[in-house]
PDB file of C-alpha atoms in Angstrom:
ATOM      1  CA  MET A   1     121.915 175.188 104.547  1.00 52.00           C
ATOM      2  CA  ASP A   2     122.269 177.555 107.540  1.00 51.00           C
ATOM      3  CA  THR A   3     124.919 180.298 107.820  1.00 48.00           C
ATOM      4  CA  ALA A   4     127.240 178.329 109.804  1.00 47.00           C
ATOM      5  CA  GLU A   5     127.357 175.554 107.393  1.00 48.00           C
ATOM      6  CA  LYS A   6     127.912 178.039 104.556  1.00 48.00           C
ATOM      7  CA  GLY A   7     130.522 179.797 106.561  1.00 51.00           C
ATOM      8  CA  GLY A   8     132.462 176.508 107.203  1.00 52.00           C
ATOM      9  CA  ALA A   9     132.069 175.387 103.551  1.00 51.00           C
ATOM     10  CA  ALA A  10     133.491 178.575 102.112  1.00 51.00           C
ATOM     11  CA  PRO A  11     136.786 178.458 103.979  1.00 50.00           C
ATOM     12  CA  GLN A  12     137.003 174.581 103.056  1.00 52.00           C
ATOM     13  CA  ALA A  13     136.544 175.539  99.323  1.00 50.00           C
ATOM     14  CA  ALA A  14     138.930 178.205  99.534  1.00 50.00           C
ATOM     15  CA  ASP A  15     141.583 175.919 101.148  1.00 51.00           C
ATOM     16  CA  ARG A  16     141.153 173.536  98.352  1.00 49.00           C
ATOM     17  CA  LYS A  17     141.498 176.051  95.873  1.00 47.00           C
ATOM     18  CA  ASP A  18     144.765 177.326  97.621  1.00 51.00           C
ATOM     19  CA  GLU A  19     146.109 173.823  97.632  1.00 47.00           C
ATOM     20  CA  GLU A  20     145.376 173.559  94.067  1.00 46.00           C
ATOM     21  CA  GLY A  21     146.726 176.783  93.224  1.00 48.00           C
ATOM     22  CA  GLY A  22     149.872 176.154  95.239  1.00 47.00           C
ATOM     23  CA  GLY A  23     150.317 172.567  93.599  1.00 44.00           C
ATOM     24  CA  SER A  24     149.934 174.012  89.878  1.00 42.00           C
ATOM     25  CA  LYS A  25     152.366 176.984  91.156  1.00 42.00           C
ATOM     26  CA  ALA A  26     155.020 174.586  92.365  1.00 38.00           C
ATOM     27  CA  VAL A  27     154.848 172.444  89.098  1.00 34.00           C
ATOM     28  CA  ARG A  28     154.945 175.745  86.893  1.00 38.00           C
ATOM     29  CA  ASN A  29     157.917 177.007  88.938  1.00 40.00           C
ATOM     30  CA  THR A  30     159.769 173.429  88.838  1.00 34.00           C
ATOM     31  CA  ALA A  31     159.063 173.379  85.108  1.00 35.00           C
ATOM     32  CA  ILE A  32     160.533 176.886  84.596  1.00 35.00           C
ATOM     33  CA  ALA A  33     163.493 176.249  86.863  1.00 36.00           C
ATOM     34  CA  ALA A  34     164.174 173.189  84.785  1.00 34.00           C
ATOM     35  CA  GLY A  35     163.703 174.629  81.430  1.00 35.00           C
ATOM     36  CA  GLY A  36     165.810 177.766  82.364  1.00 35.00           C
ATOM     37  CA  ALA A  37     168.685 175.904  83.856  1.00 34.00           C
ATOM     38  CA  GLY A  38     168.895 173.609  80.821  1.00 35.00           C
ATOM     39  CA  CYS A  39     168.306 170.508  83.010  1.00 36.00           C
ATOM     40  CA  LEU A  40     166.703 167.097  82.449  1.00 38.00           C
ATOM     41  CA  LEU A  41     165.253 165.107  85.343  1.00 35.00           C
ATOM     42  CA  PHE A  42     165.471 161.571  84.658  1.00 36.00           C
ATOM     43  CA  PRO A  43     163.994 158.844  86.922  1.00 37.00           C
ATOM     44  CA  LEU A  44     165.870 155.620  87.184  1.00 37.00           C
ATOM     45  CA  GLY A  45     164.003 152.798  88.568  1.00 35.00           C
ATOM     46  CA  VAL A  46     166.399 150.525  90.850  1.00 35.00           C
ATOM     47  CA  ALA A  47     165.839 147.721  92.936  1.00 35.00           C
ATOM     48  CA  GLY A  48     162.138 146.931  92.280  1.00 35.00           C
ATOM     49  CA  GLY A  49     160.536 150.317  92.519  1.00 34.00           C
ATOM     50  CA  THR A  50     163.112 152.585  94.173  1.00 33.00           C
ATOM     51  CA  VAL A  51     163.434 155.548  92.101  1.00 33.00           C
ATOM     52  CA  ILE A  52     166.211 158.025  92.040  1.00 32.00           C
ATOM     53  CA  VAL A  53     166.356 161.330  90.138  1.00 33.00           C
ATOM     54  CA  ILE A  54     169.377 161.883  88.222  1.00 36.00           C
ATOM     55  CA  VAL A  55     169.911 165.485  87.007  1.00 35.00           C
ATOM     56  CA  PHE A  56     171.678 166.216  83.898  1.00 37.00           C
ATOM     57  CA  CYS A  57     172.683 169.933  83.898  1.00 37.00           C
ATOM     58  CA  GLY A  58     174.675 172.102  81.480  1.00 34.00           C
ATOM     59  CA  PHE A  59     175.652 174.660  84.195  1.00 29.00           C
ATOM     60  CA  GLY A  60     177.324 172.659  86.822  1.00 33.00           C
ATOM     61  CA  VAL A  61     178.401 169.342  88.334  1.00 39.00           C
ATOM     62  CA  LEU A  62     175.896 167.689  90.407  1.00 42.00           C
ATOM     63  CA  LEU A  63     177.958 165.048  91.946  1.00 43.00           C
ATOM     64  CA  ALA A  64     175.694 164.176  94.900  1.00 39.00           C
ATOM     65  CA  PRO A  65     173.286 161.955  92.668  1.00 45.00           C
ATOM     66  CA  LEU A  66     176.458 160.182  91.452  1.00 48.00           C
ATOM     67  CA  ILE A  67     177.361 159.249  94.882  1.00 43.00           C
ATOM     68  CA  ALA A  68     173.826 158.372  95.880  1.00 41.00           C
ATOM     69  CA  ILE A  69     173.405 156.056  92.972  1.00 48.00           C
ATOM     70  CA  TYR A  70     176.779 154.481  93.578  1.00 46.00           C
ATOM     71  CA  LEU A  71     176.061 153.961  97.412  1.00 40.00           C
ATOM     72  CA  LEU A  72     172.490 152.469  96.497  1.00 40.00           C
ATOM     73  CA  PHE A  73     173.719 150.416  93.796  1.00 48.00           C
ATOM     74  CA  HIS A  74     176.257 148.733  95.845  1.00 43.00           C
ATOM     75  CA  GLY A  75     174.303 148.450  98.971  1.00 38.00           C
ATOM     76  CA  VAL A  76     171.366 146.775  97.049  1.00 38.00           C
ATOM     77  CA  PHE A  77     173.303 144.639  94.544  1.00 42.00           C
ATOM     78  CA  GLY A  78     176.660 144.187  96.581  1.00 43.00           C
ATOM     79  CA  GLY A  79     178.064 140.793  97.288  1.00 38.00           C
ATOM     80  CA  GLY A  80     176.288 138.426  99.545  1.00 37.00           C
ATOM     81  CA  GLY A  81     172.754 139.534  98.317  1.00 38.00           C
ATOM     82  CA  GLY A  82     172.938 142.881  99.914  1.00 40.00           C
ATOM     83  CA  GLY A  83     176.175 143.836 101.092  1.00 42.00           C
ATOM     84  CA  ASP A  84     177.137 146.714 103.151  1.00 45.00           C
ATOM     85  CA  ILE A  85     176.950 150.128 101.755  1.00 44.00           C
ATOM     86  CA  PRO A  86     180.403 151.556 101.208  1.00 47.00           C
ATOM     87  CA  GLY A  87     181.675 154.336 103.704  1.00 50.00           C
ATOM     88  CA  PRO A  88     182.605 157.906 102.989  1.00 51.00           C
ATOM     89  CA  GLY A  89     186.005 156.722 101.927  1.00 53.00           C
ATOM     90  CA  ASP A  90     184.677 154.664  99.108  1.00 62.00           C
ATOM     91  CA  ALA A  91     182.574 157.407  97.692  1.00 69.00           C
ATOM     92  CA  SER A  92     185.514 159.835  98.042  1.00 75.00           C
ATOM     93  CA  SER A  93     187.547 157.511  95.927  1.00 77.00           C
ATOM     94  CA  VAL A  94     185.040 157.268  93.335  1.00 77.00           C
ATOM     95  CA  MET A  95     184.845 161.129  93.143  1.00 79.00           C
ATOM     96  CA  ALA A  96     188.420 161.755  93.086  1.00 79.00           C
ATOM     97  CA  VAL A  97     188.801 159.313  90.137  1.00 79.00           C
ATOM     98  CA  PHE A  98     185.685 160.956  88.444  1.00 82.00           C
ATOM     99  CA  LEU A  99     187.436 164.301  88.711  1.00 81.00           C
ATOM    100  CA  GLY A 100     191.051 162.983  87.993  1.00 81.00           C
ATOM    101  CA  ASP A 101     193.209 162.742  84.931  1.00 85.00           C
ATOM    102  CA  GLY A 102     192.204 159.235  83.772  1.00 86.00           C
ATOM    103  CA  GLN A 103     195.679 158.003  84.622  1.00 88.00           C
ATOM    104  CA  GLY A 104     196.205 154.910  86.662  1.00 89.00           C
ATOM    105  CA  GLU A 105     196.465 151.353  86.242  1.00 93.00           C
ATOM    106  CA  LEU A 106     193.414 149.407  84.496  1.00 96.00           C
ATOM    107  CA  ASP A 107     191.719 146.790  86.631  1.00 95.00           C
ATOM    108  CA  THR A 108     192.187 144.093  83.726  1.00 96.00           C
ATOM    109  CA  SER A 109     189.269 142.097  85.409  1.00 95.00           C
ATOM    110  CA  THR A 110     186.782 144.816  84.128  1.00 95.00           C
ATOM    111  CA  VAL A 111     187.519 144.096  80.435  1.00 96.00           C
ATOM    112  CA  PRO A 112     187.409 140.918  78.150  1.00 97.00           C
ATOM    113  CA  GLY A 113     190.811 139.127  78.679  1.00 97.00           C
ATOM    114  CA  ASP A 114     191.824 139.337  74.909  1.00 97.00           C
ATOM    115  CA  LEU A 115     191.385 143.001  74.936  1.00 98.00           C
ATOM    116  CA  VAL A 116     193.723 143.716  77.869  1.00 98.00           C
ATOM    117  CA  ASP A 117     196.973 144.041  75.983  1.00 98.00           C
ATOM    118  CA  PRO A 118     195.787 146.442  72.992  1.00 98.00           C
ATOM    119  CA  ILE A 119     193.848 148.459  75.548  1.00 98.00           C
ATOM    120  CA  GLN A 120     196.995 148.927  77.555  1.00 97.00           C
ATOM    121  CA  GLN A 121     199.099 149.644  74.770  1.00 98.00           C
ATOM    122  CA  ALA A 122     196.673 152.404  73.356  1.00 98.00           C
ATOM    123  CA  GLY A 123     196.708 153.843  76.876  1.00 97.00           C
ATOM    124  CA  GLY A 124     200.465 154.038  77.039  1.00 96.00           C
ATOM    125  CA  LEU A 125     200.765 155.847  73.634  1.00 97.00           C
ATOM    126  CA  CYS A 126     201.291 159.208  75.258  1.00 96.00           C
ATOM    127  CA  GLY A 127     201.242 160.790  78.830  1.00 93.00           C
ATOM    128  CA  ALA A 128     198.089 162.680  78.341  1.00 93.00           C
ATOM    129  CA  ILE A 129     195.602 159.541  78.620  1.00 94.00           C
ATOM    130  CA  GLY A 130     195.653 156.104  80.108  1.00 96.00           C
ATOM    131  CA  PRO A 131     194.101 152.724  79.518  1.00 97.00           C
ATOM    132  CA  ILE A 132     191.301 153.625  81.928  1.00 97.00           C
ATOM    133  CA  VAL A 133     190.414 156.345  79.430  1.00 97.00           C
ATOM    134  CA  ILE A 134     190.727 154.116  76.476  1.00 98.00           C
ATOM    135  CA  ALA A 135     188.444 151.384  78.244  1.00 97.00           C
ATOM    136  CA  SER A 136     185.727 154.047  79.116  1.00 97.00           C
ATOM    137  CA  GLN A 137     185.560 155.301  75.532  1.00 98.00           C
ATOM    138  CA  ILE A 138     185.058 151.868  74.323  1.00 98.00           C
ATOM    139  CA  GLU A 139     182.298 150.966  76.597  1.00 96.00           C
ATOM    140  CA  LYS A 140     180.414 154.173  75.257  1.00 96.00           C
ATOM    141  CA  ALA A 141     181.088 153.386  71.775  1.00 97.00           C
ATOM    142  CA  SER A 142     180.398 149.869  71.403  1.00 97.00           C
ATOM    143  CA  GLY A 143     179.773 148.244  74.700  1.00 96.00           C
ATOM    144  CA  PHE A 144     182.989 146.164  73.900  1.00 97.00           C
ATOM    145  CA  ASN A 145     181.229 144.750  70.710  1.00 97.00           C
ATOM    146  CA  THR A 146     184.179 144.071  68.195  1.00 96.00           C
ATOM    147  CA  SER A 147     181.858 143.423  65.290  1.00 96.00           C
ATOM    148  CA  LEU A 148     179.618 146.322  65.728  1.00 96.00           C
ATOM    149  CA  VAL A 149     178.471 148.288  62.538  1.00 95.00           C
ATOM    150  CA  GLY A 150     177.396 151.700  63.358  1.00 94.00           C
ATOM    151  CA  PRO A 151     175.997 154.806  61.572  1.00 92.00           C
ATOM    152  CA  ASP A 152     177.888 156.678  58.991  1.00 92.00           C
ATOM    153  CA  GLY A 153     180.271 153.840  58.158  1.00 94.00           C
ATOM    154  CA  LYS A 154     181.705 153.439  61.525  1.00 96.00           C
ATOM    155  CA  GLN A 155     182.818 149.950  62.219  1.00 96.00           C
ATOM    156  CA  GLY A 156     184.347 147.968  65.234  1.00 97.00           C
ATOM    157  CA  ILE A 157     184.914 148.151  68.794  1.00 98.00           C
ATOM    158  CA  SER A 158     185.978 151.750  68.923  1.00 98.00           C
ATOM    159  CA  GLN A 159     183.601 153.193  66.393  1.00 98.00           C
ATOM    160  CA  LEU A 160     185.938 155.543  64.535  1.00 98.00           C
ATOM    161  CA  PRO A 161     184.462 157.450  61.749  1.00 97.00           C
ATOM    162  CA  PRO A 162     186.161 155.965  58.328  1.00 97.00           C
ATOM    163  CA  ASP A 163     188.218 158.735  57.736  1.00 97.00           C
ATOM    164  CA  VAL A 164     189.697 158.729  61.209  1.00 98.00           C
ATOM    165  CA  PHE A 165     190.519 155.226  61.003  1.00 98.00           C
ATOM    166  CA  THR A 166     192.018 155.538  57.730  1.00 98.00           C
ATOM    167  CA  LYS A 167     194.498 158.226  58.889  1.00 98.00           C
ATOM    168  CA  TYR A 168     195.282 156.279  62.320  1.00 98.00           C
ATOM    169  CA  GLY A 169     194.749 152.681  61.548  1.00 98.00           C
ATOM    170  CA  LYS A 170     197.463 150.078  61.242  1.00 98.00           C
ATOM    171  CA  ASP A 171     197.896 146.465  60.960  1.00 97.00           C
ATOM    172  CA  ASP A 172     198.531 146.426  64.569  1.00 97.00           C
ATOM    173  CA  ASP A 173     197.493 142.727  65.018  1.00 96.00           C
ATOM    174  CA  ASP A 174     199.989 141.757  62.001  1.00 97.00           C
ATOM    175  CA  ASN A 175     197.308 139.561  60.284  1.00 97.00           C
ATOM    176  CA  GLY A 176     198.035 141.047  56.805  1.00 97.00           C
ATOM    177  CA  ARG A 177     195.257 143.616  56.854  1.00 97.00           C
ATOM    178  CA  THR A 178     194.242 146.888  58.468  1.00 98.00           C
ATOM    179  CA  SER A 179     190.628 146.602  59.493  1.00 97.00           C
ATOM    180  CA  ALA A 180     188.342 148.386  61.844  1.00 97.00           C
ATOM    181  CA  LEU A 181     186.541 145.099  62.711  1.00 97.00           C
ATOM    182  CA  ASP A 182     190.177 143.896  63.858  1.00 98.00           C
ATOM    183  CA  ALA A 183     189.822 144.906  67.480  1.00 98.00           C
ATOM    184  CA  LYS A 184     193.738 145.639  68.207  1.00 98.00           C
ATOM    185  CA  ASP A 185     193.681 147.703  64.791  1.00 98.00           C
ATOM    186  CA  SER A 186     190.809 149.665  66.243  1.00 98.00           C
ATOM    187  CA  ILE A 187     191.786 150.433  69.681  1.00 98.00           C
ATOM    188  CA  LEU A 188     195.442 151.266  68.644  1.00 98.00           C
ATOM    189  CA  ALA A 189     193.844 153.621  66.143  1.00 98.00           C
ATOM    190  CA  GLN A 190     191.854 155.128  68.882  1.00 98.00           C
ATOM    191  CA  GLY A 191     194.843 155.731  71.279  1.00 98.00           C
ATOM    192  CA  ARG A 192     196.758 157.541  68.262  1.00 98.00           C
ATOM    193  CA  TYR A 193     193.748 159.713  67.466  1.00 98.00           C
ATOM    194  CA  LEU A 194     193.041 160.713  71.142  1.00 98.00           C
ATOM    195  CA  CYS A 195     196.799 161.299  71.735  1.00 98.00           C
ATOM    196  CA  ASP A 196     196.716 163.611  68.569  1.00 98.00           C
ATOM    197  CA  LEU A 197     193.886 165.497  69.884  1.00 98.00           C
ATOM    198  CA  ALA A 198     195.478 165.935  73.192  1.00 97.00           C
ATOM    199  CA  ASP A 199     198.532 167.322  71.482  1.00 98.00           C
ATOM    200  CA  GLN A 200     196.369 169.949  69.671  1.00 98.00           C
ATOM    201  CA  ALA A 201     194.552 170.576  72.914  1.00 97.00           C
ATOM    202  CA  GLN A 202     198.006 171.337  74.808  1.00 97.00           C
ATOM    203  CA  LYS A 203     198.917 173.666  71.739  1.00 97.00           C
ATOM    204  CA  MET A 204     195.544 175.464  72.283  1.00 97.00           C
ATOM    205  CA  ILE A 205     196.085 175.692  76.082  1.00 97.00           C
ATOM    206  CA  ASP A 206     199.732 177.174  75.607  1.00 97.00           C
ATOM    207  CA  ALA A 207     198.447 179.723  73.078  1.00 97.00           C
ATOM    208  CA  ASN A 208     195.710 180.919  75.371  1.00 96.00           C
ATOM    209  CA  GLU A 209     193.062 179.731  72.649  1.00 96.00           C
ATOM    210  CA  ALA A 210     191.127 177.529  75.324  1.00 97.00           C
ATOM    211  CA  THR A 211     190.839 176.798  78.892  1.00 95.00           C
ATOM    212  CA  GLY A 212     190.169 173.616  80.775  1.00 94.00           C
ATOM    213  CA  SER A 213     191.880 170.199  81.484  1.00 94.00           C
ATOM    214  CA  LEU A 214     193.740 168.887  78.681  1.00 95.00           C
ATOM    215  CA  LEU A 215     192.115 165.669  79.039  1.00 96.00           C
ATOM    216  CA  ASP A 216     188.677 167.230  78.919  1.00 96.00           C
ATOM    217  CA  LEU A 217     189.550 169.297  75.770  1.00 97.00           C
ATOM    218  CA  ALA A 218     190.849 165.968  74.232  1.00 98.00           C
ATOM    219  CA  LEU A 219     187.726 164.115  74.869  1.00 97.00           C
ATOM    220  CA  ALA A 220     185.548 166.925  73.640  1.00 97.00           C
ATOM    221  CA  GLY A 221     187.364 167.115  70.552  1.00 98.00           C
ATOM    222  CA  TYR A 222     187.078 163.605  70.113  1.00 97.00           C
ATOM    223  CA  ASP A 223     183.395 163.778  70.158  1.00 97.00           C
ATOM    224  CA  VAL A 224     182.356 167.058  68.446  1.00 97.00           C
ATOM    225  CA  GLY A 225     186.031 167.917  66.905  1.00 97.00           C
ATOM    226  CA  MET A 226     188.798 170.302  67.907  1.00 97.00           C
ATOM    227  CA  ASP A 227     187.250 173.170  65.660  1.00 97.00           C
ATOM    228  CA  ALA A 228     184.374 173.103  67.897  1.00 97.00           C
ATOM    229  CA  VAL A 229     186.612 173.084  70.991  1.00 97.00           C
ATOM    230  CA  ARG A 230     188.688 176.116  69.450  1.00 97.00           C
ATOM    231  CA  THR A 231     185.579 177.936  68.750  1.00 97.00           C
ATOM    232  CA  ALA A 232     184.253 177.715  72.202  1.00 97.00           C
ATOM    233  CA  LYS A 233     187.652 178.308  73.692  1.00 97.00           C
ATOM    234  CA  GLY A 234     187.082 175.074  75.814  1.00 97.00           C
ATOM    235  CA  ILE A 235     184.564 172.359  76.098  1.00 96.00           C
ATOM    236  CA  PRO A 236     181.386 173.575  73.959  1.00 97.00           C
ATOM    237  CA  LYS A 237     178.540 174.523  76.185  1.00 95.00           C
ATOM    238  CA  THR A 238     176.369 171.790  74.524  1.00 95.00           C
ATOM    239  CA  ALA A 239     174.496 168.720  76.107  1.00 95.00           C
ATOM    240  CA  GLU A 240     176.489 166.727  73.384  1.00 95.00           C
ATOM    241  CA  ALA A 241     180.043 167.742  74.237  1.00 96.00           C
ATOM    242  CA  GLN A 242     179.478 167.946  77.912  1.00 94.00           C
ATOM    243  CA  GLY A 243     177.711 165.006  78.204  1.00 95.00           C
ATOM    244  CA  TYR A 244     180.283 162.979  76.365  1.00 96.00           C
ATOM    245  CA  VAL A 245     182.930 164.128  78.649  1.00 96.00           C
ATOM    246  CA  ALA A 246     180.851 163.421  81.629  1.00 93.00           C
ATOM    247  CA  ALA A 247     179.798 160.077  80.456  1.00 94.00           C
ATOM    248  CA  ILE A 248     183.638 159.067  79.828  1.00 95.00           C
ATOM    249  CA  ARG A 249     184.358 160.319  83.389  1.00 95.00           C
ATOM    250  CA  ALA A 250     181.784 158.310  84.874  1.00 91.00           C
ATOM    251  CA  GLN A 251     183.288 154.995  83.886  1.00 93.00           C
ATOM    252  CA  PHE A 252     186.800 155.803  85.431  1.00 94.00           C
ATOM    253  CA  ALA A 253     186.121 154.360  88.967  1.00 92.00           C
ATOM    254  CA  LYS A 254     184.919 151.198  87.504  1.00 92.00           C
ATOM    255  CA  TYR A 255     187.849 150.486  85.095  1.00 94.00           C
ATOM    256  CA  ALA A 256     190.250 151.547  88.153  1.00 92.00           C
ATOM    257  CA  GLY A 257     188.719 148.725  90.039  1.00 90.00           C
ATOM    258  CA  ILE A 258     187.161 151.197  92.736  1.00 85.00           C
ATOM    259  CA  ALA A 259     183.576 150.853  91.898  1.00 67.00           C
ATOM    260  CA  ALA A 260     183.600 146.861  91.424  1.00 53.00           C
ATOM    261  CA  ILE A 261     181.080 145.306  89.347  1.00 48.00           C
ATOM    262  CA  PRO A 262     178.703 143.624  91.616  1.00 47.00           C
ATOM    263  CA  SER A 263     178.236 139.809  91.436  1.00 42.00           C
ATOM    264  CA  GLY A 264     175.679 138.573  88.915  1.00 44.00           C
ATOM    265  CA  ILE A 265     176.195 141.877  86.869  1.00 42.00           C
ATOM    266  CA  PRO A 266     178.037 140.872  83.267  1.00 46.00           C
ATOM    267  CA  THR A 267     181.435 142.225  82.707  1.00 44.00           C
ATOM    268  CA  PRO A 268     181.724 144.287  79.157  1.00 49.00           C
ATOM    269  CA  THR A 269     180.767 141.775  76.380  1.00 44.00           C
ATOM    270  CA  GLY A 270     178.322 144.032  74.773  1.00 39.00           C
ATOM    271  CA  VAL A 271     176.318 144.842  78.087  1.00 35.00           C
ATOM    272  CA  GLN A 272     176.923 148.320  79.325  1.00 37.00           C
ATOM    273  CA  THR A 273     176.787 148.754  83.093  1.00 35.00           C
ATOM    274  CA  SER A 274     177.807 152.423  83.263  1.00 36.00           C
ATOM    275  CA  LEU A 275     177.650 154.798  86.462  1.00 35.00           C
ATOM    276  CA  PRO A 276     174.924 157.330  86.167  1.00 35.00           C
ATOM    277  CA  THR A 277     176.206 160.692  84.501  1.00 34.00           C
ATOM    278  CA  ALA A 278     175.990 164.319  85.521  1.00 34.00           C
ATOM    279  CA  VAL A 279     177.021 166.786  83.162  1.00 35.00           C
ATOM    280  CA  PRO A 280     179.954 168.845  84.214  1.00 37.00           C
ATOM    281  CA  THR A 281     181.289 172.452  84.149  1.00 35.00           C
ATOM    282  CA  ASP A 282     184.018 173.540  81.614  1.00 40.00           C
ATOM    283  CA  SER A 283     186.774 172.193  83.895  1.00 38.00           C
ATOM    284  CA  LEU A 284     184.833 169.399  85.569  1.00 40.00           C
ATOM    285  CA  THR A 285     185.956 170.850  88.988  1.00 40.00           C
ATOM    286  CA  PRO A 286     183.667 171.716  91.652  1.00 42.00           C
ATOM    287  CA  ALA A 287     182.330 175.309  91.687  1.00 42.00           C
ATOM    288  CA  PRO A 288     183.979 177.368  94.468  1.00 47.00           C
ATOM    289  CA  THR A 289     182.075 177.996  97.580  1.00 44.00           C
ATOM    290  CA  SER A 290     181.506 181.287  99.093  1.00 43.00           C
TER     291      SER A 290
END
């Protein structure tokens, strides 16, 4: 090999080394950034190979992935074998509901017909919650499976802990027994419990013991207990607590009838069709921009 050939080979080898080093550095930096931010990148396969990355992060709301998934989901699976991708107004409506107070009317077509009345009743027990919140919780708890037997003695559609159901459960369907496996008994107990938590949250807010929206504090208390909320002075900065609040909020648009379930996708009968989830900040409001 002559000098020219050696001179040409050396830069090529150096280039390859730089490329490999650069690739390794990029991977390393990505891993460090993800670990430092407490984020998890979760690939979701959609429409025969299309991959979208949903970012779950404990330090902020990443709403763009939620909108992107929503738009793609409707564009690919919408009516007529494809459908038009919704416009900005549709996405804005979804985001407004996601960040809202969970109030509004339930789209009764999104829940099993025999559960409409108890969900409406449970959502009307207090002003802090609504039927959309109740339906969203039920989907996460059981996927509308009225006979589900879960861990730690949890039973029924709302999957309340046994001690919670004992405290808040009544014979709401007037069948002579109080049972978590009776859908109406379970759903109304769920509503009473959430209203009680909302009342506790309001007292904490009034006493400056916690910050955040009333609904978010109640939802966090529902999942991890109000003692944890009180200790954290708001939604605990844990994946479990923040993830639960976000997961419930992610269903609001569907049960409000804004993010309609595409044709061919089952309505809730044990099959969950939840929107993607992004973990929010303490108050579930967008961070201020500078």
